[in-house]
mmCIF file of C-alpha atoms in Angstrom:
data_model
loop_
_atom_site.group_PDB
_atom_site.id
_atom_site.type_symbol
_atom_site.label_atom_id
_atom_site.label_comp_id
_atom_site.label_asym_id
_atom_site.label_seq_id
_atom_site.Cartn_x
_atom_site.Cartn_y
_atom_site.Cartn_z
ATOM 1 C CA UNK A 19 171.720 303.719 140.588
ATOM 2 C CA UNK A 20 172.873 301.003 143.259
ATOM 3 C CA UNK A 21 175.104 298.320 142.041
ATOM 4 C CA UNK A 22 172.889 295.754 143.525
ATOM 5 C CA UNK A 23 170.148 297.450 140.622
ATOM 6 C CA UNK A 24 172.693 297.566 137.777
ATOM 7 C CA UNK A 25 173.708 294.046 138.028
ATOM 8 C CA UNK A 26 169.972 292.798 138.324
ATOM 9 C CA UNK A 27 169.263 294.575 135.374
ATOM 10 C CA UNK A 28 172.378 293.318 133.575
ATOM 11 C CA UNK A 29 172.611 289.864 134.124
ATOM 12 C CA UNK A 30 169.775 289.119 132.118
ATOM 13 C CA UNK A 31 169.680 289.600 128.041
ATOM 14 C CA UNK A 32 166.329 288.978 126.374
ATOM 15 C CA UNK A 33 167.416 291.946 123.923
ATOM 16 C CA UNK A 34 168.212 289.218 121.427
ATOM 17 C CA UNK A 35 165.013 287.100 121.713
ATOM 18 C CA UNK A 36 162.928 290.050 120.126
ATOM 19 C CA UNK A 37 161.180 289.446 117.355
ATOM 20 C CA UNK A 38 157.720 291.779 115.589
ATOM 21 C CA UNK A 39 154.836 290.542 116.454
ATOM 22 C CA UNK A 40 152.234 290.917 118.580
ATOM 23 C CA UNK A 41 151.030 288.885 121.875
ATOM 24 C CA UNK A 42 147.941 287.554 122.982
ATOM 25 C CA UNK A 43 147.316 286.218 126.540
ATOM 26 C CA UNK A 44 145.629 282.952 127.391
ATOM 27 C CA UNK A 45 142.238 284.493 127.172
ATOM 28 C CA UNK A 46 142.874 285.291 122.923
ATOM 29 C CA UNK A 47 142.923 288.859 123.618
ATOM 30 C CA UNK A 48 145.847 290.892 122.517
ATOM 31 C CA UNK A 49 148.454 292.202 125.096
ATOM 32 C CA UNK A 50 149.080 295.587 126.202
ATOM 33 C CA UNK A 51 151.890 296.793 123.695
ATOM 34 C CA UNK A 52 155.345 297.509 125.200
ATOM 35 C CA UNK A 53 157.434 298.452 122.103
ATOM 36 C CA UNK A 54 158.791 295.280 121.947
ATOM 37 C CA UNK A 55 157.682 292.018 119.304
ATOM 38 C CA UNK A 56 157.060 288.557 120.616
ATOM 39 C CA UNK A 57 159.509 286.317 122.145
ATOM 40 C CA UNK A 58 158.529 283.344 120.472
ATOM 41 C CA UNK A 59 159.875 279.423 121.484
ATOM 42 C CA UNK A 60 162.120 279.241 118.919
ATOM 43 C CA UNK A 61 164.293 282.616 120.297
ATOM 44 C CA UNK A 62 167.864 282.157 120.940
ATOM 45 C CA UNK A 63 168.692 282.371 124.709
ATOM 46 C CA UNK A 64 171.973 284.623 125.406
ATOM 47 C CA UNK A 65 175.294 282.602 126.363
ATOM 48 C CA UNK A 66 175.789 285.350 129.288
ATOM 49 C CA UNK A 67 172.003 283.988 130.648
ATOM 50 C CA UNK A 68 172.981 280.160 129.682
ATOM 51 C CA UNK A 69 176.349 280.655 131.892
ATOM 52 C CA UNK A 70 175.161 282.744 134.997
ATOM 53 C CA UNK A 71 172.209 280.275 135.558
ATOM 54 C CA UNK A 72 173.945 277.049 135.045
ATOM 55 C CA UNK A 73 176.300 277.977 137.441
ATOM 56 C CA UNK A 74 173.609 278.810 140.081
ATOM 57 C CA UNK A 75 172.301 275.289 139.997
ATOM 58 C CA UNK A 76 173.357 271.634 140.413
ATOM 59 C CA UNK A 77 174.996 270.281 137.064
ATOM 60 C CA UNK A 78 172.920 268.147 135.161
ATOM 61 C CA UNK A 79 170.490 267.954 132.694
ATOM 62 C CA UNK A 80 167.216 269.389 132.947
ATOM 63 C CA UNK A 81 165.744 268.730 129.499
ATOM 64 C CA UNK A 82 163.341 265.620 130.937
ATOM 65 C CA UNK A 83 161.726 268.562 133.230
ATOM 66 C CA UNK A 84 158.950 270.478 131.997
ATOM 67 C CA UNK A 85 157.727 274.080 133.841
ATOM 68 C CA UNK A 86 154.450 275.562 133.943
ATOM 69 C CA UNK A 87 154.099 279.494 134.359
ATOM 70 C CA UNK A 88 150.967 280.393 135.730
ATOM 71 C CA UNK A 89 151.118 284.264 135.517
ATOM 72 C CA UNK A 90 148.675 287.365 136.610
ATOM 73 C CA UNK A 91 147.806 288.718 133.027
ATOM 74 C CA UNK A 92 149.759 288.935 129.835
ATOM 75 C CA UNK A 93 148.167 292.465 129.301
ATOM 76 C CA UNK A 94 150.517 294.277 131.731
ATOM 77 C CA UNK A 95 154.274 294.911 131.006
ATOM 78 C CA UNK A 96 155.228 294.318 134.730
ATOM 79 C CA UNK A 97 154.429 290.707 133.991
ATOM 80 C CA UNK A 98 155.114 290.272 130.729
ATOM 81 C CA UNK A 99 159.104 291.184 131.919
ATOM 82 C CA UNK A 100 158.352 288.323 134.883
ATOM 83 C CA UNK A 101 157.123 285.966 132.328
ATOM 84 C CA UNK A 102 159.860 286.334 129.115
ATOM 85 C CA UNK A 103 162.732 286.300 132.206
ATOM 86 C CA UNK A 104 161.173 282.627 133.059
ATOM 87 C CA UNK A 105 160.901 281.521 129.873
ATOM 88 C CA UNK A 106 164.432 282.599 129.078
ATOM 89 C CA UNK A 107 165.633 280.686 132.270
ATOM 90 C CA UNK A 108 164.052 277.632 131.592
ATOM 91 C CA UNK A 109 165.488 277.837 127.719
ATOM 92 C CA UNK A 110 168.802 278.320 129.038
ATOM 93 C CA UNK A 111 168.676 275.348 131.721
ATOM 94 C CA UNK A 112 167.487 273.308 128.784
ATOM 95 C CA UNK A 113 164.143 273.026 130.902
ATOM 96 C CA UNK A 114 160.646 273.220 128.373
ATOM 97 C CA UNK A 115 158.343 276.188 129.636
ATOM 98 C CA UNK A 116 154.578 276.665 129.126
ATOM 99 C CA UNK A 117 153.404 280.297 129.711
ATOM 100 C CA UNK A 118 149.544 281.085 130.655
ATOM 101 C CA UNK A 119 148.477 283.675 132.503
ATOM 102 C CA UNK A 120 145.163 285.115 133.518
ATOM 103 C CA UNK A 121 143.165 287.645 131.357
ATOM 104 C CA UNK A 122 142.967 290.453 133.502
ATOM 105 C CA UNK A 123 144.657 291.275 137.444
ATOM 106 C CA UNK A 124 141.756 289.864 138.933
ATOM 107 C CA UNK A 125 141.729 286.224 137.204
ATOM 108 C CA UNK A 126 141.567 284.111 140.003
ATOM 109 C CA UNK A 127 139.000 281.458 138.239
ATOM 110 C CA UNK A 128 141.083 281.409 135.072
ATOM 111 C CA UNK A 129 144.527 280.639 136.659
ATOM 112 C CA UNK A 130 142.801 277.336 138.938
ATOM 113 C CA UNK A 131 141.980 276.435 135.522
ATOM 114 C CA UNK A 132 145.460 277.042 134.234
ATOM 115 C CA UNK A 133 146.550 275.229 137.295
ATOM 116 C CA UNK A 134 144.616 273.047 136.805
ATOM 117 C CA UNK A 135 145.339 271.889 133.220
ATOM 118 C CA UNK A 136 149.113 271.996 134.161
ATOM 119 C CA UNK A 137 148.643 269.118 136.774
ATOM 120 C CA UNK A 138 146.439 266.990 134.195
ATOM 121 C CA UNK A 139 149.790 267.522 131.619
ATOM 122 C CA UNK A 140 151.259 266.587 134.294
ATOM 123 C CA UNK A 141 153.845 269.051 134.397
ATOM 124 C CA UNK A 142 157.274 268.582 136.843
ATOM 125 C CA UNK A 143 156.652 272.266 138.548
ATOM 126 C CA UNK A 144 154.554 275.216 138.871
ATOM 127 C CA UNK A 145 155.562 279.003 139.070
ATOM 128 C CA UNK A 146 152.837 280.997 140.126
ATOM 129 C CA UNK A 147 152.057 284.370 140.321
ATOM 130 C CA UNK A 148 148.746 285.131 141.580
ATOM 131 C CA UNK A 149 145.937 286.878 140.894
ATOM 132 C CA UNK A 150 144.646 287.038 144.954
ATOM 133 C CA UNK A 151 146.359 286.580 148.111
ATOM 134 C CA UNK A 152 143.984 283.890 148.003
ATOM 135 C CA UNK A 153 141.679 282.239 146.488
ATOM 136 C CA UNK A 154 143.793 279.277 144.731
ATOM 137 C CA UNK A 155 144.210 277.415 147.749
ATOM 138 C CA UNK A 156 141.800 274.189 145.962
ATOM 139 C CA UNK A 157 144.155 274.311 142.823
ATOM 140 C CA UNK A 158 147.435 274.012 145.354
ATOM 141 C CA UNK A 159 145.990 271.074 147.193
ATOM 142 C CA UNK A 160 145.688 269.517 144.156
ATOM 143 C CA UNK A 161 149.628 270.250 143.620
ATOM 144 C CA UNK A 162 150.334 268.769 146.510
ATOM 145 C CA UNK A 163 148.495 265.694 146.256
ATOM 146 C CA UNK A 164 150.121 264.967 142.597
ATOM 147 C CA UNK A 165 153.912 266.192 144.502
ATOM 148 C CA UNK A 166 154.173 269.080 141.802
ATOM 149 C CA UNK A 167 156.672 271.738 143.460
ATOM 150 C CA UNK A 168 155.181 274.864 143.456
ATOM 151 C CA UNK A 169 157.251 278.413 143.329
ATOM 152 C CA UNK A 170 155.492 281.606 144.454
ATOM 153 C CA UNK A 171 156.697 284.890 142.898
ATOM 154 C CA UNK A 172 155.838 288.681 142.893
ATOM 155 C CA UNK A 173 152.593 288.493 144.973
ATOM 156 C CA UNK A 174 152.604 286.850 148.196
ATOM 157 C CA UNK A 175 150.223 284.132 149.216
ATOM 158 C CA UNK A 176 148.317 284.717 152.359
ATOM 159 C CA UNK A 177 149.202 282.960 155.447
ATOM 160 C CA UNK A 178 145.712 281.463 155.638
ATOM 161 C CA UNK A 179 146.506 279.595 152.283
ATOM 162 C CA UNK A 180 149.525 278.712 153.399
ATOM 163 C CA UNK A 181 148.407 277.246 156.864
ATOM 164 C CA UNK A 182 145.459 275.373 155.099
ATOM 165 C CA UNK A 183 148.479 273.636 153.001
ATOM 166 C CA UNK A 184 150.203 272.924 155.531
ATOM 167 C CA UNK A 185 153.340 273.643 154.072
ATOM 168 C CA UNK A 186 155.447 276.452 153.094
ATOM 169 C CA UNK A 187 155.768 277.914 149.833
ATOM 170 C CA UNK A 188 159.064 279.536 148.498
ATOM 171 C CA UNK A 189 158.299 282.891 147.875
ATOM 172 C CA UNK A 190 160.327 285.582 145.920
ATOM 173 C CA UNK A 191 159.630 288.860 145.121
ATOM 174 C CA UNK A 192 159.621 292.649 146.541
ATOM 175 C CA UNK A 193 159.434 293.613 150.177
ATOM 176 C CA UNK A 194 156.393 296.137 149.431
ATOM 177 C CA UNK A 195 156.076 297.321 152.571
ATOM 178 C CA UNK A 196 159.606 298.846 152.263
ATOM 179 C CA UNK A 197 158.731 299.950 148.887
ATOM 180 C CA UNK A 198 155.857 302.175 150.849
ATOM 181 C CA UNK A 199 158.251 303.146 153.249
ATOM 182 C CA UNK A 200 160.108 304.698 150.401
ATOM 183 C CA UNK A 201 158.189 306.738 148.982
ATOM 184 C CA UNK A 202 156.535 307.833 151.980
ATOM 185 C CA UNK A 203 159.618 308.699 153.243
ATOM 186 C CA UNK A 204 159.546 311.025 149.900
ATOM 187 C CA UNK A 205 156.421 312.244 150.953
ATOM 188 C CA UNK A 206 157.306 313.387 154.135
ATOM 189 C CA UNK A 207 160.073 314.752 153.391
ATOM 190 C CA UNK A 208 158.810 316.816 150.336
ATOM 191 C CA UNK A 209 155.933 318.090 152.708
ATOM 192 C CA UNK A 210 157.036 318.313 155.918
ATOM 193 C CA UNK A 211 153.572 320.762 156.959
ATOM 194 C CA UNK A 212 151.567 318.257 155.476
ATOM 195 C CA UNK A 213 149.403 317.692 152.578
ATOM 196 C CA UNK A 214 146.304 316.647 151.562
ATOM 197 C CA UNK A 215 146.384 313.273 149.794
ATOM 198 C CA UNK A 216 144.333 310.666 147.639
ATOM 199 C CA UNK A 217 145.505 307.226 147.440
ATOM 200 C CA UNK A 218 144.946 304.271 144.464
ATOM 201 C CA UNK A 219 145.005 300.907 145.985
ATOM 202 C CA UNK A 220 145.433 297.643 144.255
ATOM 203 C CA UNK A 221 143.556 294.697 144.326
ATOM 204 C CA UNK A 222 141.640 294.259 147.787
ATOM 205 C CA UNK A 223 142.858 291.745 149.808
ATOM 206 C CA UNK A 224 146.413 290.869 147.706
ATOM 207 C CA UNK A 225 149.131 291.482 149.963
ATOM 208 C CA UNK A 226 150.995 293.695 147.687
ATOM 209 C CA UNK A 227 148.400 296.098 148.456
ATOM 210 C CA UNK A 228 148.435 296.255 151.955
ATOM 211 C CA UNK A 229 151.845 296.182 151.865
ATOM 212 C CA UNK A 230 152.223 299.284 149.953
ATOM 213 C CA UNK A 231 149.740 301.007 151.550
ATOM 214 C CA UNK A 232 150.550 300.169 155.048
ATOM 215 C CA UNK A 233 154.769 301.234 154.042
ATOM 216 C CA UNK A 234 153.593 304.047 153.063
ATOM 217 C CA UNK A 235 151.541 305.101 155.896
ATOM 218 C CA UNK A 236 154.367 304.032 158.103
ATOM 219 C CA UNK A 237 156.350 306.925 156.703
ATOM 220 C CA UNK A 238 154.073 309.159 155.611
ATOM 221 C CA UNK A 239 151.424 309.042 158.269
ATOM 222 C CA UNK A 240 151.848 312.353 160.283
ATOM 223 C CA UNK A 241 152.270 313.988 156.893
ATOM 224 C CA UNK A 242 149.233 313.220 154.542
ATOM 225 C CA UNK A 243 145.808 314.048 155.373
ATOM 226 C CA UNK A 244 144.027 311.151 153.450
ATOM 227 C CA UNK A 245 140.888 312.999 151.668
ATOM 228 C CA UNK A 246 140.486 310.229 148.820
ATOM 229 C CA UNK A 247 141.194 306.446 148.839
ATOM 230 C CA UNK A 248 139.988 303.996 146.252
ATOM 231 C CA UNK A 249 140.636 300.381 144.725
ATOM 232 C CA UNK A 250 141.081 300.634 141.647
ATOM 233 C CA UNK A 251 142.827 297.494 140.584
ATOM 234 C CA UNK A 252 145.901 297.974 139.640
ATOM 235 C CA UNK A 253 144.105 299.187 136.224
ATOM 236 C CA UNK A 254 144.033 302.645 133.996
ATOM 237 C CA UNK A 255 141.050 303.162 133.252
ATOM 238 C CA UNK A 256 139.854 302.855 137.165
ATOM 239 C CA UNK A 257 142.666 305.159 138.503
ATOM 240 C CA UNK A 258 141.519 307.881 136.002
ATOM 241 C CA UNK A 259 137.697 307.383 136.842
ATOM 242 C CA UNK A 260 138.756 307.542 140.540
ATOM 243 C CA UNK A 261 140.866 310.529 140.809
ATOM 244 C CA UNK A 262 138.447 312.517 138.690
ATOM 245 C CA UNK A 263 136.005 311.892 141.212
ATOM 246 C CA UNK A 264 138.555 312.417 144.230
ATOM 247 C CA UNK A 265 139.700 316.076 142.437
ATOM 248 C CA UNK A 266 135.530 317.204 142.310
ATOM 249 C CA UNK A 267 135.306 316.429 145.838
ATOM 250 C CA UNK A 268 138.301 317.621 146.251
ATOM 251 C CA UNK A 269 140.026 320.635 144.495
ATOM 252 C CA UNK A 270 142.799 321.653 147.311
ATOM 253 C CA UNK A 271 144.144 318.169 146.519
ATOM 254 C CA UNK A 272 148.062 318.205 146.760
ATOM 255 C CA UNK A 273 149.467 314.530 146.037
ATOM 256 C CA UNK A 274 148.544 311.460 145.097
ATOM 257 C CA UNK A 275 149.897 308.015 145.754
ATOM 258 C CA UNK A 276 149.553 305.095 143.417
ATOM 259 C CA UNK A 277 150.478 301.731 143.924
ATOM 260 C CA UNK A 278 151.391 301.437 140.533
ATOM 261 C CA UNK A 279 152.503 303.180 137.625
ATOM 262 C CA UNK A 280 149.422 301.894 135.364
ATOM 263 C CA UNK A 281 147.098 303.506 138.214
ATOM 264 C CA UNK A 282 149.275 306.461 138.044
ATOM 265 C CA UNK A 283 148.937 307.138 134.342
ATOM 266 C CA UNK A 284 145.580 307.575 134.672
ATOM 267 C CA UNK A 285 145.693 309.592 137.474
ATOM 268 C CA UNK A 286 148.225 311.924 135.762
ATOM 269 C CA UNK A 287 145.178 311.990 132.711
ATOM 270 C CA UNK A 288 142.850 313.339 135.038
ATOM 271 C CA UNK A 289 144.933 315.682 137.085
ATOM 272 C CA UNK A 290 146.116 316.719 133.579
ATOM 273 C CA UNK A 291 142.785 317.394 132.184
ATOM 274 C CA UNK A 292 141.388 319.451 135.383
ATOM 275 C CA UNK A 293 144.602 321.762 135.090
ATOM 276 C CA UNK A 294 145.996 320.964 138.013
ATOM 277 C CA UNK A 295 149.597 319.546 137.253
ATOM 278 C CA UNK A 296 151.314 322.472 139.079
ATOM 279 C CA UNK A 297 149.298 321.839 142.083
ATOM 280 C CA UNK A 298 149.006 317.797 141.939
ATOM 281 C CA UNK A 299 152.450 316.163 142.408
ATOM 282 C CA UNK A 300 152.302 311.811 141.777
ATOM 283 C CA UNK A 301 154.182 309.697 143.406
ATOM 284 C CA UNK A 302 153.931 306.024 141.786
ATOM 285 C CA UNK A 303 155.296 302.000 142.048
ATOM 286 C CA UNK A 304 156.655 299.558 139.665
ATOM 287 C CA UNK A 305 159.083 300.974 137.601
ATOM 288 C CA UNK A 306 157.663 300.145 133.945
ATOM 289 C CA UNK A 307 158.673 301.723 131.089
ATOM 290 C CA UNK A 308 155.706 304.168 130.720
ATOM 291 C CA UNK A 309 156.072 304.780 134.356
ATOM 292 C CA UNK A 310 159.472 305.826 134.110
ATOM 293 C CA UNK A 311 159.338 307.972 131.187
ATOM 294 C CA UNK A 312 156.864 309.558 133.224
ATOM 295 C CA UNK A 313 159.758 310.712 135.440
ATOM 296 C CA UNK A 314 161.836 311.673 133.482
ATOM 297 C CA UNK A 315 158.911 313.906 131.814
ATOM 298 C CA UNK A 316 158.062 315.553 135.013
ATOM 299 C CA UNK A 317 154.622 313.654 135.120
ATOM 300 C CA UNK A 318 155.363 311.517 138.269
ATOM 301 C CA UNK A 319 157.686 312.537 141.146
ATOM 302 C CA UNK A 320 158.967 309.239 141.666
ATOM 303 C CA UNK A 321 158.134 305.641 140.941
ATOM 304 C CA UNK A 322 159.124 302.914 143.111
ATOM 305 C CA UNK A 323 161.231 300.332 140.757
ATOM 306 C CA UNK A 324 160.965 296.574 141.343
ATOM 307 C CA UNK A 325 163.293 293.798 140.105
ATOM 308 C CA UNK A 326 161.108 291.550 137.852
ATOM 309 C CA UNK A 327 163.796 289.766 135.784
ATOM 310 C CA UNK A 328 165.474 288.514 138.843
ATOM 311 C CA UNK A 329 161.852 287.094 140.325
ATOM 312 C CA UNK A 330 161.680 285.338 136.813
ATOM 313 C CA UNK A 331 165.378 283.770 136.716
ATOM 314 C CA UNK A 332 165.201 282.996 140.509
ATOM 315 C CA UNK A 333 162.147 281.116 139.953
ATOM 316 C CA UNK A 334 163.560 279.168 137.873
ATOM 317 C CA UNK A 335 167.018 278.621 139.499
ATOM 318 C CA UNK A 336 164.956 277.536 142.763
ATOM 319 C CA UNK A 337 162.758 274.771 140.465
ATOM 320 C CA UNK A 338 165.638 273.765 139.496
ATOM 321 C CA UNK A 339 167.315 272.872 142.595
ATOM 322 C CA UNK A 340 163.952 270.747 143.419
ATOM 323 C CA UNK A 341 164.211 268.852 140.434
ATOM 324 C CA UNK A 342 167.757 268.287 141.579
ATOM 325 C CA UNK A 343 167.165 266.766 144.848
ATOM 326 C CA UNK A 344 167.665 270.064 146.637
ATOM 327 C CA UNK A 345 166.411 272.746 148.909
ATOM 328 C CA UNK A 346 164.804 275.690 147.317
ATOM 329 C CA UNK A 347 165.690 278.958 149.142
ATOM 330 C CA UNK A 348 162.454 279.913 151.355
ATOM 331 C CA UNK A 349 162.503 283.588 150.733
ATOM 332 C CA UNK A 350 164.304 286.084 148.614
ATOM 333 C CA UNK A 351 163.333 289.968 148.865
ATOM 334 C CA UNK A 352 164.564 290.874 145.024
ATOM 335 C CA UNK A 353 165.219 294.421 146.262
ATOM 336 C CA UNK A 354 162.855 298.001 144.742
ATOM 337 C CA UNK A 355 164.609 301.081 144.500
ATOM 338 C CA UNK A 356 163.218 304.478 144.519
ATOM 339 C CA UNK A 357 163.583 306.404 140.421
ATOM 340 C CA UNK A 358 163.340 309.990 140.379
ATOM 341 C CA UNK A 359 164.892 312.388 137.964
ATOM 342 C CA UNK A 360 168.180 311.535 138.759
ATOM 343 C CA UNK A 361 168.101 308.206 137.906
ATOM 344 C CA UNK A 362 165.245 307.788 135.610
ATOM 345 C CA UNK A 363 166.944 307.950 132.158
ATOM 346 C CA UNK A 364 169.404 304.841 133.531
ATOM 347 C CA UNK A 365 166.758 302.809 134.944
ATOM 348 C CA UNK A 366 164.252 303.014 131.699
ATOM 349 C CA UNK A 367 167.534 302.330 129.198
ATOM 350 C CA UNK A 368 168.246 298.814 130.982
ATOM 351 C CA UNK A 369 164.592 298.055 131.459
ATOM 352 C CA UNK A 370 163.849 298.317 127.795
ATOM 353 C CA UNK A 371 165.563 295.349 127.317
ATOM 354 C CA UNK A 372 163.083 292.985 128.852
ATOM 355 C CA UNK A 373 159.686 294.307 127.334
ATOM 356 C CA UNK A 374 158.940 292.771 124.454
ATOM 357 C CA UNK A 375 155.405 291.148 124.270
ATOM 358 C CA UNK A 376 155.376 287.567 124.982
ATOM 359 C CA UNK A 377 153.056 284.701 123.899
ATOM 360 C CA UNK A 378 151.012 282.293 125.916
ATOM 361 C CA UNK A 379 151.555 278.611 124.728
ATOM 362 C CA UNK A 380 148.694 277.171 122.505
#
């Protein structure tokens, strides 16, 4: 494991915010369960978080400042980790937090409502992670007209949003196109005479899937002969339905790429229930818990491991500095690091620490 990884994954406690429970997004419908309980208001914030972040930002108090966390979905870990590390932040600046999110990957009508709602409570900032590329750009007019700040994370906004605003939008979060690079590096390096590949896409039109895709291509291009490629939204249930299909049509099929692990365990269900795990090697993205022990199971190759918990607390750092008078930093590539067997075991240990369900605010 890097150092830069290790001291991502340490900086950040939420261990001791865990409580049972169980979460429900802003839609009423229960979240995806991660092992963890709730992390409810009233959890204590670690001194090590309340020290490294008040020493990233100007010194004074933020308790008059109120932030409003307008996530994908609530029923994904990837984002719940995003979410509790902005909560946490906030807590630990003093700062109050509201947490919605969308009900599903897709939400784009549900977060312009959460958006929304958040300028008519008239909220001090928004941090946004979005459901499309675009889409929202209506909702972040209205931000701009009312001067609420407005912090993109995970999932970039597309320029075309961004040149309708007419300003720029700090953005942090992975550089997904060398996340594909990595594991198509993988790839090509595994199967240097080629192989014959199906690929699980995200959500059309986000950048994080073209990204991916497009990395991986980059560096995996001479290699794979695409047979099967589908969109299956980031979600299970799709992936499964899709590489069923793809293996019918298909039965020679050698890899498959997923852009992330959620995609990926369904794939693995279906190559798993045709008989073909000797023959089908997955290669996945993300870097959740599931996803991980995956690896370490011999179910997935690789997965390519983001760095939610630092989107989350650099989120907030950056609102911060706004509220202080300051610049917020433009752009910040959070880093992704390939996990195979090697490493797997490490990575899952330190990750565990940040999954615990999370509530939206009533």
């Amino acid at each position: 494991m890097t150092k830069k990884m290790i001291s991502a994954l340490l900086c950040v406690s939420l261990a001791a915010a865990m409580t049972a429970g169980c979460g429900k997004d802003s839609g009423g419908q229960e979240s995806g369960s991660s092992g963890g309980g709730v992390v409810s208001e009233s959890a204590g914030v670690s001194d090590q978080l309340t020290e490294e972040l008040k020493a990233m930002v100007p010194d004074q108090d933020y308790s008059e400042f109120t932030v409003g966390f307008c996530g994908m979905t609530l029923n994904n870990e990837y984002h719940i980790i995003v979410a509790n590390a902005v909560q946490q932040s906030c807590k630990a600046l003093g700062m109050k937090v509201e947490i919605q999110a969308g009900s599903q990957h897709q939400s784009v009508e549900e977060q312009l409502t959460i958006i929304e709602n958040y300028i008519s409570q008239g909220v001090d900032g928004i941090i946004l992670v979005p459901a499309a590329s675009e889409g929202l750009v209506s909702a972040l007019q209205e931000c701009k007209n009312a001067d609420i700040p407005v912090i993109n994370l995970d999932t970039k906004l597309d320029d075309a949003t961004i040149e309708t605003l007419g300003e720029e939008i700090p953005f942090y979060g992975t550089d997904n196109y060398k996340g594909g690079q990595l594991v198509g590096e993988e790839v090509a390096e595994l199967y240097p005479d080629g192989c014959k590949t199906a690929i699980l896409r995200g959500v059309q039109g986000q950048t994080n899937d073209d990204d991916r895709y497009n990395g991986f291509l980059d560096k995996a291009g001479d290699v794979v002969e695409i047979v099967a490629e589908q969109h299956a939204d980031w979600e299970t249930d799709k992936g499964y339905t899709a590489i069923q299909n793809a293996i019918q049509a298909n039965p020679d099929l050698e890899v498959i790429y997923c852009e992330n692990d959620l995609m990926g365990i369904g794939a693995y269900q279906a190559v798993d229930e045709a008989g073909l795990t000797d023959q089908i090697k997955i290669f996945s993205y993300d870097g959740v818990t599931e996803g991980l022990q995956y690896v370490i199971d011999g179910k997935f190759v690789s997965t390519c491991a983001q760095q939610p918990v630092e989107m989350g607390k650099l989120g907030v750092v950056n609102m911060a500095k706004i509220f202080a008078g300051e610049e917020a930093e433009a752009y910040i590539d959070t880093g992704c690091q390939l996990v195979t067997s090697e490493n797997a075991e490490e990575v899952l240990e330190m990750t565990k620490q940040y999954t615990a369900e999370i509530s939206a605010t009533n």
